XYZ file of C-alpha atoms in Angstrom:
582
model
C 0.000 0.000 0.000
C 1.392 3.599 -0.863
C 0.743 5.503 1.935
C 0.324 9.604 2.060
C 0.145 12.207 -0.552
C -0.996 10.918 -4.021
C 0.005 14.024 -5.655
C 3.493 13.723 -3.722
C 4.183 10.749 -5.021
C 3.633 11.447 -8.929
C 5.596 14.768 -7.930
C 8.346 12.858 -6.879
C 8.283 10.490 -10.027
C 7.965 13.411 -12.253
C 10.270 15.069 -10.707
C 12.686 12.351 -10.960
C 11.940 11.718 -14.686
C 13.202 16.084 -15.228
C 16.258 14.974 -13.542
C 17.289 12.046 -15.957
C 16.272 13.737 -18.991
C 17.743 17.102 -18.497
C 20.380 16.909 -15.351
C 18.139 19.612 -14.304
C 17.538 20.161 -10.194
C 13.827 20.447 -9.557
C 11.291 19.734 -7.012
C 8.158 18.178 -6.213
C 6.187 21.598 -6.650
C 7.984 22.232 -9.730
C 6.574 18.736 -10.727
C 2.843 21.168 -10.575
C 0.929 17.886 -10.244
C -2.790 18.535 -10.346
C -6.133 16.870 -10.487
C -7.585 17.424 -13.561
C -10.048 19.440 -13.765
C -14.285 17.846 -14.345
C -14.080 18.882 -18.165
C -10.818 16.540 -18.163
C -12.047 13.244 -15.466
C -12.747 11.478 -18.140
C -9.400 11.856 -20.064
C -7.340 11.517 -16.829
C -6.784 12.064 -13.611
C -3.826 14.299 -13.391
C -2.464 16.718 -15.273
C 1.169 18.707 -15.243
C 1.997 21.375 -17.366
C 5.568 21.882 -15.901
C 7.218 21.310 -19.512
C 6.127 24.613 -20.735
C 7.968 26.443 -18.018
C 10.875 24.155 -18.125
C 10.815 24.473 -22.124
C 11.904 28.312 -21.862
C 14.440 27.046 -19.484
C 15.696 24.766 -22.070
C 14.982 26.404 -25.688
C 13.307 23.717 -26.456
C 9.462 23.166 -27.880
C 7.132 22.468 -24.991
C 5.596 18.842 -26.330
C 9.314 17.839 -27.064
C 10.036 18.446 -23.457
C 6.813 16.835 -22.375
C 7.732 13.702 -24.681
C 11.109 13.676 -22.947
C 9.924 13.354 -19.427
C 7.082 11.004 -20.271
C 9.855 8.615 -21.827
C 12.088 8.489 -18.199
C 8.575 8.450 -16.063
C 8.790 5.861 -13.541
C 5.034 3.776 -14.175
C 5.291 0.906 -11.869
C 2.055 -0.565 -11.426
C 0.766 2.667 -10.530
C 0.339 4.544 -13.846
C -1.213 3.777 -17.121
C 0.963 4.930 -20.187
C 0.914 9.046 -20.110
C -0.150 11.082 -22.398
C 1.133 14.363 -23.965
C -1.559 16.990 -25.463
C -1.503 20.734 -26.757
C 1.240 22.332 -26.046
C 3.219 20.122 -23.867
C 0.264 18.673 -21.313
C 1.132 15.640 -19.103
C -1.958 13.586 -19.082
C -1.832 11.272 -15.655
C -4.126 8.183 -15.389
C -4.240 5.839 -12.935
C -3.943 1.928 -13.588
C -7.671 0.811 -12.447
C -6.323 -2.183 -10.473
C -3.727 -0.330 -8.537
C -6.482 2.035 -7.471
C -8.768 -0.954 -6.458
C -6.271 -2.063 -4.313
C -5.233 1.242 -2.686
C -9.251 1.647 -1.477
C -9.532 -1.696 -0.419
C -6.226 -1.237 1.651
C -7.467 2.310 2.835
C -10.454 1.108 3.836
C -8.353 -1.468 6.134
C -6.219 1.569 7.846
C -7.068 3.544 11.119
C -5.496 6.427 9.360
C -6.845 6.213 6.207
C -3.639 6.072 4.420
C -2.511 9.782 6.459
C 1.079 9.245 6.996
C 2.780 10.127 10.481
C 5.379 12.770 10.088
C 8.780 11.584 10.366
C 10.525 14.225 12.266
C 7.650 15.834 14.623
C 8.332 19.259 15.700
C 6.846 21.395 18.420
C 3.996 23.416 18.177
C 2.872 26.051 20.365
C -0.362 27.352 18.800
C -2.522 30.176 20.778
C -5.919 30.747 20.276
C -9.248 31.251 21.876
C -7.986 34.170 24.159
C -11.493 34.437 26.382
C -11.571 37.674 28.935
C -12.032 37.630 32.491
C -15.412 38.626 33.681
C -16.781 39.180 30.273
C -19.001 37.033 28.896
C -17.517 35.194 25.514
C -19.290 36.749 22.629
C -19.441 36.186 18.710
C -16.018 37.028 18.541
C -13.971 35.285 20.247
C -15.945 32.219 17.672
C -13.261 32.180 14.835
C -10.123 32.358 17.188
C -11.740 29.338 19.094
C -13.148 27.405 16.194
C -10.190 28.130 13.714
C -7.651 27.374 15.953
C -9.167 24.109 17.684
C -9.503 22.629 14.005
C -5.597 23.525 13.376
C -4.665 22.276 16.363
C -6.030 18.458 15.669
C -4.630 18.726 12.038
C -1.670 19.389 13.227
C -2.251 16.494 16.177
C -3.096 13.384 13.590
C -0.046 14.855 11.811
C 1.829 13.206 14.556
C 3.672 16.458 15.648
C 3.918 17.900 19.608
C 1.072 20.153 19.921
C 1.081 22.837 22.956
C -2.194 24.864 23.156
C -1.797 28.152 24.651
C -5.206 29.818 25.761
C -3.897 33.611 26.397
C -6.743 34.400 28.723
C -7.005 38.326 29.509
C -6.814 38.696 33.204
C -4.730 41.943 33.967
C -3.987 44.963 33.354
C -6.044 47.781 33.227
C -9.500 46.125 32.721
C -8.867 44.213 35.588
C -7.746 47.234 37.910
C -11.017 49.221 36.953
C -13.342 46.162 36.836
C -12.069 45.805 40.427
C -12.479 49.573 41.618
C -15.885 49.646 40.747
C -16.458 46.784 42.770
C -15.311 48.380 45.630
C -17.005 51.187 45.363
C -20.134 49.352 45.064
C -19.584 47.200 47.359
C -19.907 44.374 45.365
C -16.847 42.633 47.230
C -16.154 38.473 48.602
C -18.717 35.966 48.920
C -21.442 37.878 46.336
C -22.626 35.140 43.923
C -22.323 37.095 40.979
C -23.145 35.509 37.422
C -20.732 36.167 34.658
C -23.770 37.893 33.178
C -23.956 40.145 36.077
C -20.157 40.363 35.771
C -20.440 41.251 32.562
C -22.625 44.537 33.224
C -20.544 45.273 36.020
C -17.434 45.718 33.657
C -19.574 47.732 30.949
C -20.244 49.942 33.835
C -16.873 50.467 34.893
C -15.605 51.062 31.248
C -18.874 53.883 31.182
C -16.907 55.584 34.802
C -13.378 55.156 33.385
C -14.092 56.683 30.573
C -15.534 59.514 31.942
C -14.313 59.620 35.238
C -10.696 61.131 35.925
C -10.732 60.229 39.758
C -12.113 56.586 38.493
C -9.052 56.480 36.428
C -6.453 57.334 39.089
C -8.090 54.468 41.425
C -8.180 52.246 38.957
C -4.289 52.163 37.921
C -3.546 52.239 41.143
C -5.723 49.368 42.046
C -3.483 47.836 38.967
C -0.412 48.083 40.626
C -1.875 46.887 44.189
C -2.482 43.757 41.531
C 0.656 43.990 40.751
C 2.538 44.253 44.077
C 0.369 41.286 45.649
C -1.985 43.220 47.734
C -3.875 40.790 49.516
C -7.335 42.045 49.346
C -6.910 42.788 45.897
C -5.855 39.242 44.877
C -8.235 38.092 47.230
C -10.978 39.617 44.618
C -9.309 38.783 41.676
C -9.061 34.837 41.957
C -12.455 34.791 43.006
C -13.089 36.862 39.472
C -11.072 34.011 37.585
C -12.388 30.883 39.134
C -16.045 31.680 38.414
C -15.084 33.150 34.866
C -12.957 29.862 33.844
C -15.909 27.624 35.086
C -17.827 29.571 32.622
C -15.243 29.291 30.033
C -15.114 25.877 31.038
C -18.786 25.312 30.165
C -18.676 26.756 27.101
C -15.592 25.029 25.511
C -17.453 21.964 26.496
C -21.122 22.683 24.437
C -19.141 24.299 21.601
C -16.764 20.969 21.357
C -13.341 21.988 20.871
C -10.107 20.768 22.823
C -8.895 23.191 25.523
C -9.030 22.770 28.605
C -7.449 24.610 31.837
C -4.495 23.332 31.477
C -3.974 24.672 28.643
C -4.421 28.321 30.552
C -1.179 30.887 29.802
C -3.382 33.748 30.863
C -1.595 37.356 31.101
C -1.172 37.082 34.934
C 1.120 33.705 34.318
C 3.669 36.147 32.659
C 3.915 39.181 34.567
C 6.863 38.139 36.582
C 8.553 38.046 33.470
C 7.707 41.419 32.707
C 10.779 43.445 34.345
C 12.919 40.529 32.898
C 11.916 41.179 29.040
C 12.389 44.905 29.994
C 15.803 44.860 31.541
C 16.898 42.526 28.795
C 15.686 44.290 25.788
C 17.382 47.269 27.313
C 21.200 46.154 28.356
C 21.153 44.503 25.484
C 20.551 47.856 23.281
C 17.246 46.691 21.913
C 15.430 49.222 23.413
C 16.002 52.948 24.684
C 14.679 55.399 26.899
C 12.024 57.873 24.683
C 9.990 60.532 26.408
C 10.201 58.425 29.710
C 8.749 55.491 28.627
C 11.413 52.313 27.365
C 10.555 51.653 23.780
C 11.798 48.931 21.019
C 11.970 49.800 17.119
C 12.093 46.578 15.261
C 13.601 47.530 11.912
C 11.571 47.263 8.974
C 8.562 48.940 10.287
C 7.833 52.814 9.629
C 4.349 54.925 10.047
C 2.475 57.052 7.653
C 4.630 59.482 8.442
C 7.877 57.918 7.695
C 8.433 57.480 11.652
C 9.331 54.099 13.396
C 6.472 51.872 14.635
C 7.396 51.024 18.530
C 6.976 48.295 21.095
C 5.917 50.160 23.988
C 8.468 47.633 26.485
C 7.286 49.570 29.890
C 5.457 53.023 30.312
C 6.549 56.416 31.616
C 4.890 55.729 34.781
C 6.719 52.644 35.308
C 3.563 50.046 34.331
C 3.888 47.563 31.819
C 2.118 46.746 28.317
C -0.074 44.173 26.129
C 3.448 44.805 23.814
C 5.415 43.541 26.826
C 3.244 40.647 27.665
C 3.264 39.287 24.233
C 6.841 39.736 24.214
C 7.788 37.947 27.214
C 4.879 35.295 25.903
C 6.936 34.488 23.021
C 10.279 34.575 24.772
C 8.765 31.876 27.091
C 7.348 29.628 24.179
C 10.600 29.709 21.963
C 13.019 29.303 25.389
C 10.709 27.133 27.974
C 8.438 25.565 25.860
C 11.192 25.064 23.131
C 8.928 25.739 20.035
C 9.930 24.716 16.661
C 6.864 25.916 15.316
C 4.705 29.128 17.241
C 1.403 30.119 15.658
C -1.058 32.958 16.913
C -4.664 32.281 15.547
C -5.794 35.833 15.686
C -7.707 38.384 13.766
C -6.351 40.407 11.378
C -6.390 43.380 12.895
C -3.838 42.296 14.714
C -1.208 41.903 11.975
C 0.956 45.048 12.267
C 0.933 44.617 16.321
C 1.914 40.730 15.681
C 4.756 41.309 13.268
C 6.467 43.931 15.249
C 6.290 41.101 18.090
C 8.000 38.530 15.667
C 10.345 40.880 14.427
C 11.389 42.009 18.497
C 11.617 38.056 18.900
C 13.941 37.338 15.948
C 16.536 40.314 16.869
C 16.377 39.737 20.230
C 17.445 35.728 19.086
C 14.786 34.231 21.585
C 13.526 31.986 17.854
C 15.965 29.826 16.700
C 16.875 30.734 13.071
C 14.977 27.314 11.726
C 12.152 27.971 13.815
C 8.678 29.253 12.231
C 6.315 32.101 13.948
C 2.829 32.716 12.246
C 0.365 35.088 11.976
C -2.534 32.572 11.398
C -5.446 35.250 10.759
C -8.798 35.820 10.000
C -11.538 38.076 8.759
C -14.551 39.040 10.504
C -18.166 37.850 10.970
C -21.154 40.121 8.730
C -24.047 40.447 9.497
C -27.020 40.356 6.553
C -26.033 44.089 6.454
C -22.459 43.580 5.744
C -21.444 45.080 9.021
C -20.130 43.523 12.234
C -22.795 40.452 13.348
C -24.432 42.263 16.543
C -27.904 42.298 17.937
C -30.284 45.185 17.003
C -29.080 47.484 20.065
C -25.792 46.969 18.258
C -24.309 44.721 21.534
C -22.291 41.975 20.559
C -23.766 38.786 20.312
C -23.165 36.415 23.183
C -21.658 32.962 22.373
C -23.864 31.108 24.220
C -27.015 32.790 22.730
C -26.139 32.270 19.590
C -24.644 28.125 19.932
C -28.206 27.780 21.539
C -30.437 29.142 19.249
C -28.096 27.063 16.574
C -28.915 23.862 18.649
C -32.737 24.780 18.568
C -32.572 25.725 14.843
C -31.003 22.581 14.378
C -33.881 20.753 16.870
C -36.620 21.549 14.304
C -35.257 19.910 11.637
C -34.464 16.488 13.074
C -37.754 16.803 15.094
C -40.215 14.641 12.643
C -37.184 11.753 12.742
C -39.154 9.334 14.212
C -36.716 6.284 14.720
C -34.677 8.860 17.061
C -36.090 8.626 20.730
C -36.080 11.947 22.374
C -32.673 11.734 24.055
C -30.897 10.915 20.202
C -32.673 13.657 19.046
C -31.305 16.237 21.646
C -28.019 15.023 20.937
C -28.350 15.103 17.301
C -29.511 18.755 17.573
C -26.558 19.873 19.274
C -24.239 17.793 16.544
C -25.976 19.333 14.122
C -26.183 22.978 15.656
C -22.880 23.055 16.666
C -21.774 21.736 13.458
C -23.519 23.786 11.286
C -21.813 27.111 12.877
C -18.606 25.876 12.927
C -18.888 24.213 9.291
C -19.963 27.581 8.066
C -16.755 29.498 9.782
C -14.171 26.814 8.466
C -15.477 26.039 4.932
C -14.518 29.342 3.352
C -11.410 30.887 3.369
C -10.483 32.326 7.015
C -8.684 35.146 5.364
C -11.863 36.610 4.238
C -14.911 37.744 5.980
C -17.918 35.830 5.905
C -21.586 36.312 6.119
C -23.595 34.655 8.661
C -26.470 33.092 7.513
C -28.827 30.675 9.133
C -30.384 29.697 6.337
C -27.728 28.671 4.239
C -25.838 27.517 7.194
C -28.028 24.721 8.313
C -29.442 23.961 4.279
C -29.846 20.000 3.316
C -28.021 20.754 0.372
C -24.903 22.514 -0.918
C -21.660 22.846 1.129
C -22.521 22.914 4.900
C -21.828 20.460 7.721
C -25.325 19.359 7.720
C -25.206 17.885 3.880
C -22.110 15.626 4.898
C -23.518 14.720 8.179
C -26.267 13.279 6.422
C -24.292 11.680 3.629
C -22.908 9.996 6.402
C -25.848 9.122 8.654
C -27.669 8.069 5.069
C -23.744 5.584 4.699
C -24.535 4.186 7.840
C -28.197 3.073 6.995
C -27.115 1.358 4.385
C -24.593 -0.648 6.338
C -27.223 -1.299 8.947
C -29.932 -2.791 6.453
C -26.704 -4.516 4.703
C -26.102 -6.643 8.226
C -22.831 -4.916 9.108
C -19.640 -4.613 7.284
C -17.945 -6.869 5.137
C -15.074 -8.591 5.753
C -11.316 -7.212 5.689
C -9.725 -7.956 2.663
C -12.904 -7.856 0.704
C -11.849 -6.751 -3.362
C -12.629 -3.639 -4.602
C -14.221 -3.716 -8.008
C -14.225 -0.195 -9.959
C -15.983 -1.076 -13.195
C -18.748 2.355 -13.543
C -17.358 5.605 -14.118
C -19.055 6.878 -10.649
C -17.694 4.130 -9.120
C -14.180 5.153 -10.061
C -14.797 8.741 -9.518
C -15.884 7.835 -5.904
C -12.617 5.605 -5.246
C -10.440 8.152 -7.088
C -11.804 10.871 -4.630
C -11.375 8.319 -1.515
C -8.061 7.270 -2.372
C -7.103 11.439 -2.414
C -7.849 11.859 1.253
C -4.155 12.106 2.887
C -3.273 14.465 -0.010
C -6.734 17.138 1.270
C -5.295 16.456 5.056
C -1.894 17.710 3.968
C -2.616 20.358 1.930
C -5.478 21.627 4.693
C -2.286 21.342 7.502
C 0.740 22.359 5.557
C -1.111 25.325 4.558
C -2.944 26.255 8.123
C -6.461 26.461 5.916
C -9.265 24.053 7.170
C -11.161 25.164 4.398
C -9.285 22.834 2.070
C -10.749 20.126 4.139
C -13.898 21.128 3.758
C -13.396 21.286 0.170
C -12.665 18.002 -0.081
C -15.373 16.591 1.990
C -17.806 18.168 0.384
C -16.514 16.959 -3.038
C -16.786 13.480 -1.672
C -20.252 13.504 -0.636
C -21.144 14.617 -3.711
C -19.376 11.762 -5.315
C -21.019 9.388 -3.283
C -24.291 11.075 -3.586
C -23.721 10.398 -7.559
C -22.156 6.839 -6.862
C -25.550 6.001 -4.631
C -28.087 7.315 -7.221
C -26.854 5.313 -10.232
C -25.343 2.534 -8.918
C -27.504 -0.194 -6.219
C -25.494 -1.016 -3.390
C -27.807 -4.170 -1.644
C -29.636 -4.830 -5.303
C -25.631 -5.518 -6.809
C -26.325 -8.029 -9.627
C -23.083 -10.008 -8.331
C -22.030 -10.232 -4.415
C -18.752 -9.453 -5.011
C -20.233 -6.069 -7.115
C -22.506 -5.656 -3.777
C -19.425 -6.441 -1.140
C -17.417 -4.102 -3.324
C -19.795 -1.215 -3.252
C -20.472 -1.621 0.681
C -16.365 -1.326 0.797
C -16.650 1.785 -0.902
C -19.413 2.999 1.252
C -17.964 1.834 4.318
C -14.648 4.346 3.543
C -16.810 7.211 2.390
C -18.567 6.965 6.465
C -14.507 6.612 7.451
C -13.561 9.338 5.724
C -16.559 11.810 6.601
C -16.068 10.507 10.204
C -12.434 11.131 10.461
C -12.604 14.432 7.982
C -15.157 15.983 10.485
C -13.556 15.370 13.554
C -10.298 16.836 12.046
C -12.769 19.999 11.710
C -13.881 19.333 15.683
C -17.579 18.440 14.210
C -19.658 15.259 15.466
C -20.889 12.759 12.674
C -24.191 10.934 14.153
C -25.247 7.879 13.068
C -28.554 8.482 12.728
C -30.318 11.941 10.987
């Protein structure tokens, strides 16, 4: 069995077929292996067009170059005879029998043919980033969702995976959620809810910002924080514990991974913060400007021609967001020993994230090898094109809206009357859940998206709830079947569909590398959705029980059964549930 990449492997034999014709150093990308496209399934199933760039290279005519390359290309009992077209095409097809075995051998492997790296690396990825005493709202939901979904790609990958959830807990908010507490005596043992908590910040932001007095108390109550004042701790931890249990509850109904151990909140690094300071400075990374210490990472210049700054510690002696996310990544690349550091945040954040990762490279705190990434994100719209907010123009709350997803999601699988009550409710929330986070990760995360129940929780079309059913309608099949057939059981691809639907099996680990390599769960979704299409086709035109042979029926259950594997595994990768039943 060929395990991995199916386009990495003709890449490589391409590749290797430049080499011996024309002593010329290439790579696999240079190979441009790709699927061809639907007008072209029928002709083949992969396509290069590599010799026209290497024929300028050369001098030489594009189909001679193509010829030349076809004549060294390593077959094996993997390709049929290639073809050359137009103006130096590579037409790849592969040999029907060697593609009945790889499903039937797919179909046999946990992994579905994904291949464990070989040299794993460490990965510190950050994401989520909840707030203290604030309720989570809509959007903290692509940080959380985006992230969690990287973070198991990157997991099955086989590499060392170190979530960091960089809760907000400090700092100013803290210092003047605190003061107004005091002065409202709203102080230990009061059983606020984070709701209530919630209202009580808004209020405090309403006196800071218009309250000089408020102000003064509230920086000072910052650096009683700061110092370890024992009342004011006191207050604080009982702040955090009933905000994490709440954070706690939430991670747990919207299904992703963290957990409180994987807590780095901003509190866990302000030891460090006089350390990053004093080091940035002796070492003549940063300078005295107006009072305050600030760091110019080169590279980065203003509107106005001026250097950007890190803001390393203020006039007044207090620290910054700039020095906690400095000594944050100090602590990942030395403690942690990161090979790999990723920040899944929005991209507003870019210019503040770069001049973070610049500081970090001058400073020498990444190894030169090692890799620090912006992983970002667009925004949430509303019908309006605007930020998603209620009609006050309040942001929504998570909660709220993974609820009224769940109940959404309640109506339709309501009439489903082989579901008792209790499979329904849990369907509901699969499907809720699902649908939201389906709808964040199936589009590009660069770009903003537009939230839309509707099309969100649709039968049809790409959404969660189409391949959750392809699956759940997979699994019916196998039920009224009697189970699954045996290991070992041959694979027999003699329709087109029926090829189409192994071809499009058999290029799962390639969609699971390309969706990791390239930090984009939307590749994945891609893919997925491409597949239950292909079944969806495979299922209308060819009968799975009614086979006119057994070994036609056994074959097509085999094919079924790896579609269900593959939706089941594909999903999960995604952090979305596949029932059984729909």
């Amino acid at each position: 069995m060929m395990r991995g990449d199916l386009e990495q492997e003709l890449g490589q034999r391409y590749a290797a077929a430049v080499r011996s014709a024309f002593d010329l150093d290439v790579s696999v990308e240079d190979s441009q292996i790709r699927p061809s496209g639907r007008e072209r399934q029928a002709q083949a199933d992969y396509q290069s067009n590599a010799a026209m760039g290497l024929a300028k290279r050369l001098g030489r005519p594009s189909p001679a170059v193509a010829a030349a390359i076809v004549e060294r290309l390593d077959l094996g009992d993997m390709l049929e005879p290639p073809r050359v077209e137009g103006p130096g095409f590579v037409n790849l097809t592969l040999r029907r029998d060697w593609l009945e075995r790889q499903v039937a051998e797919l179909r046999c492997d946990d992994r579905i043919g994904v291949a464990l790296t070989e040299a794993p690396r460490r990965t510190v990825i950050d994401y989520s980033a909840a707030n203290i005493a604030k309720e989570m709202h809509v959007g903290h939901l692509r940080s959380t969702i985006i992230g969690d979904s990287i973070r198991r790609l990157i997991q099955f990958r086989g590499e060392h995976v170190i979530a960091q959830n960089h809760i907000g807990d400090w700092g100013t908010p803290l210092g003047m959620l605190l003061e107004h507490l005091v002065d409202e005596d709203r102080i230990h043992g009061a059983d606020h809810s984070i709701s209530e908590l919630n209202s009580f910040y808004q209020a405090a932001r309403r006196k800071f910002d218009g309250d000089p007095a408020f102000q003064e108390r509230s920086r000072r109550r910052v650096v009683a924080l700061q110092a370890g004042d024992e009342a004011t701790l006191a207050l604080w931890h009982e702040l955090v514990d009933k905000s994490l249990r709440y954070v706690e509850r939430l991670y747990e109904l919207l299904g992703v991974l963290l957990t409180p151990a994987d807590i780095a909140a901003e509190s866990f690094y302000n030891p460090m913060l006089p350390d990053v300071a004093e080091e940035l400075e002796s070492r003549g990374l940063a300078s005295v400007v107006d009072g305050a210490l600030m760091a110019f990472p080169p590279g980065f210049t203003g509107r106005d021609g001026r250097p950007v700054p890190l803001i390393v510690r203020k006039s007044d002696g207090g620290y910054t967001y700039d020095t906690t996310d400095l000594a944050a990544i100090r602590h990942r690349a030395r403690d942690l020993h990161a090979d790999d550091i990723l920040y899944v945040v929005g991209s507003t954040q870019r210019l503040h994230l770069h001049l973070v990762f610049a500081m970090a490279r001058e400073a020498g705190w990444l190894r030169p090898e090692s890799r620090v990434e912006h992983v970002s994100f667009g925004q949430i719209l509303g019908p309006d094109g605007k930020l998603l907010r209620t009609r006050s123009g309040e942001s929504i709350r998570l909660v709220e809206l993974l609820e009224e997803a769940i109940e959404r999601a309640a109506a339709i699988v309501a009439e489903r009357s082989e579901l008792t009550a209790g499979e329904r409710r849990d369907v509901a929330r699969a499907v809720g859940v699902g649908a939201v986070k389906y709808a964040d990760l199936s589009g590009d995360r660069n770009k903003d998206y537009v939230f839309d129940w509707d099309r969100m929780l649709a039968m049809d079309g790409n959404t969660s709830v189409y391949l959750q059913y392809a699956n759940a309608r997979v699994r019916s099949v196998i039920r009224r079947a009697g189970g699954e057939v045996p290991p070992g059981t041959p694979v027999v691809l003699e329709t087109p569909v029926e090829r189409t639907l192994g071809l499009k099996l058999a290029r799962f680990p390639t969609a699971v590398e390309s969706a990791t390599v390239h930090l984009q769960p939307h590749r994945l979704c891609t893919y997925l959705y491409e597949t239950a299409v292909a079944f969806s086709d495979f299922y209308e035109k060819c009968s799975i029980l009614g086979a006119e042979t057994e070994a036609i029926r056994a074959s097509r259950l085999v094919l079924s059964e790896l579609t269900s594997r593959v939706m089941v595994r594909g999903l999960d990768l995604l952090g979305i549930e596949a029932p059984e039943r729909l």
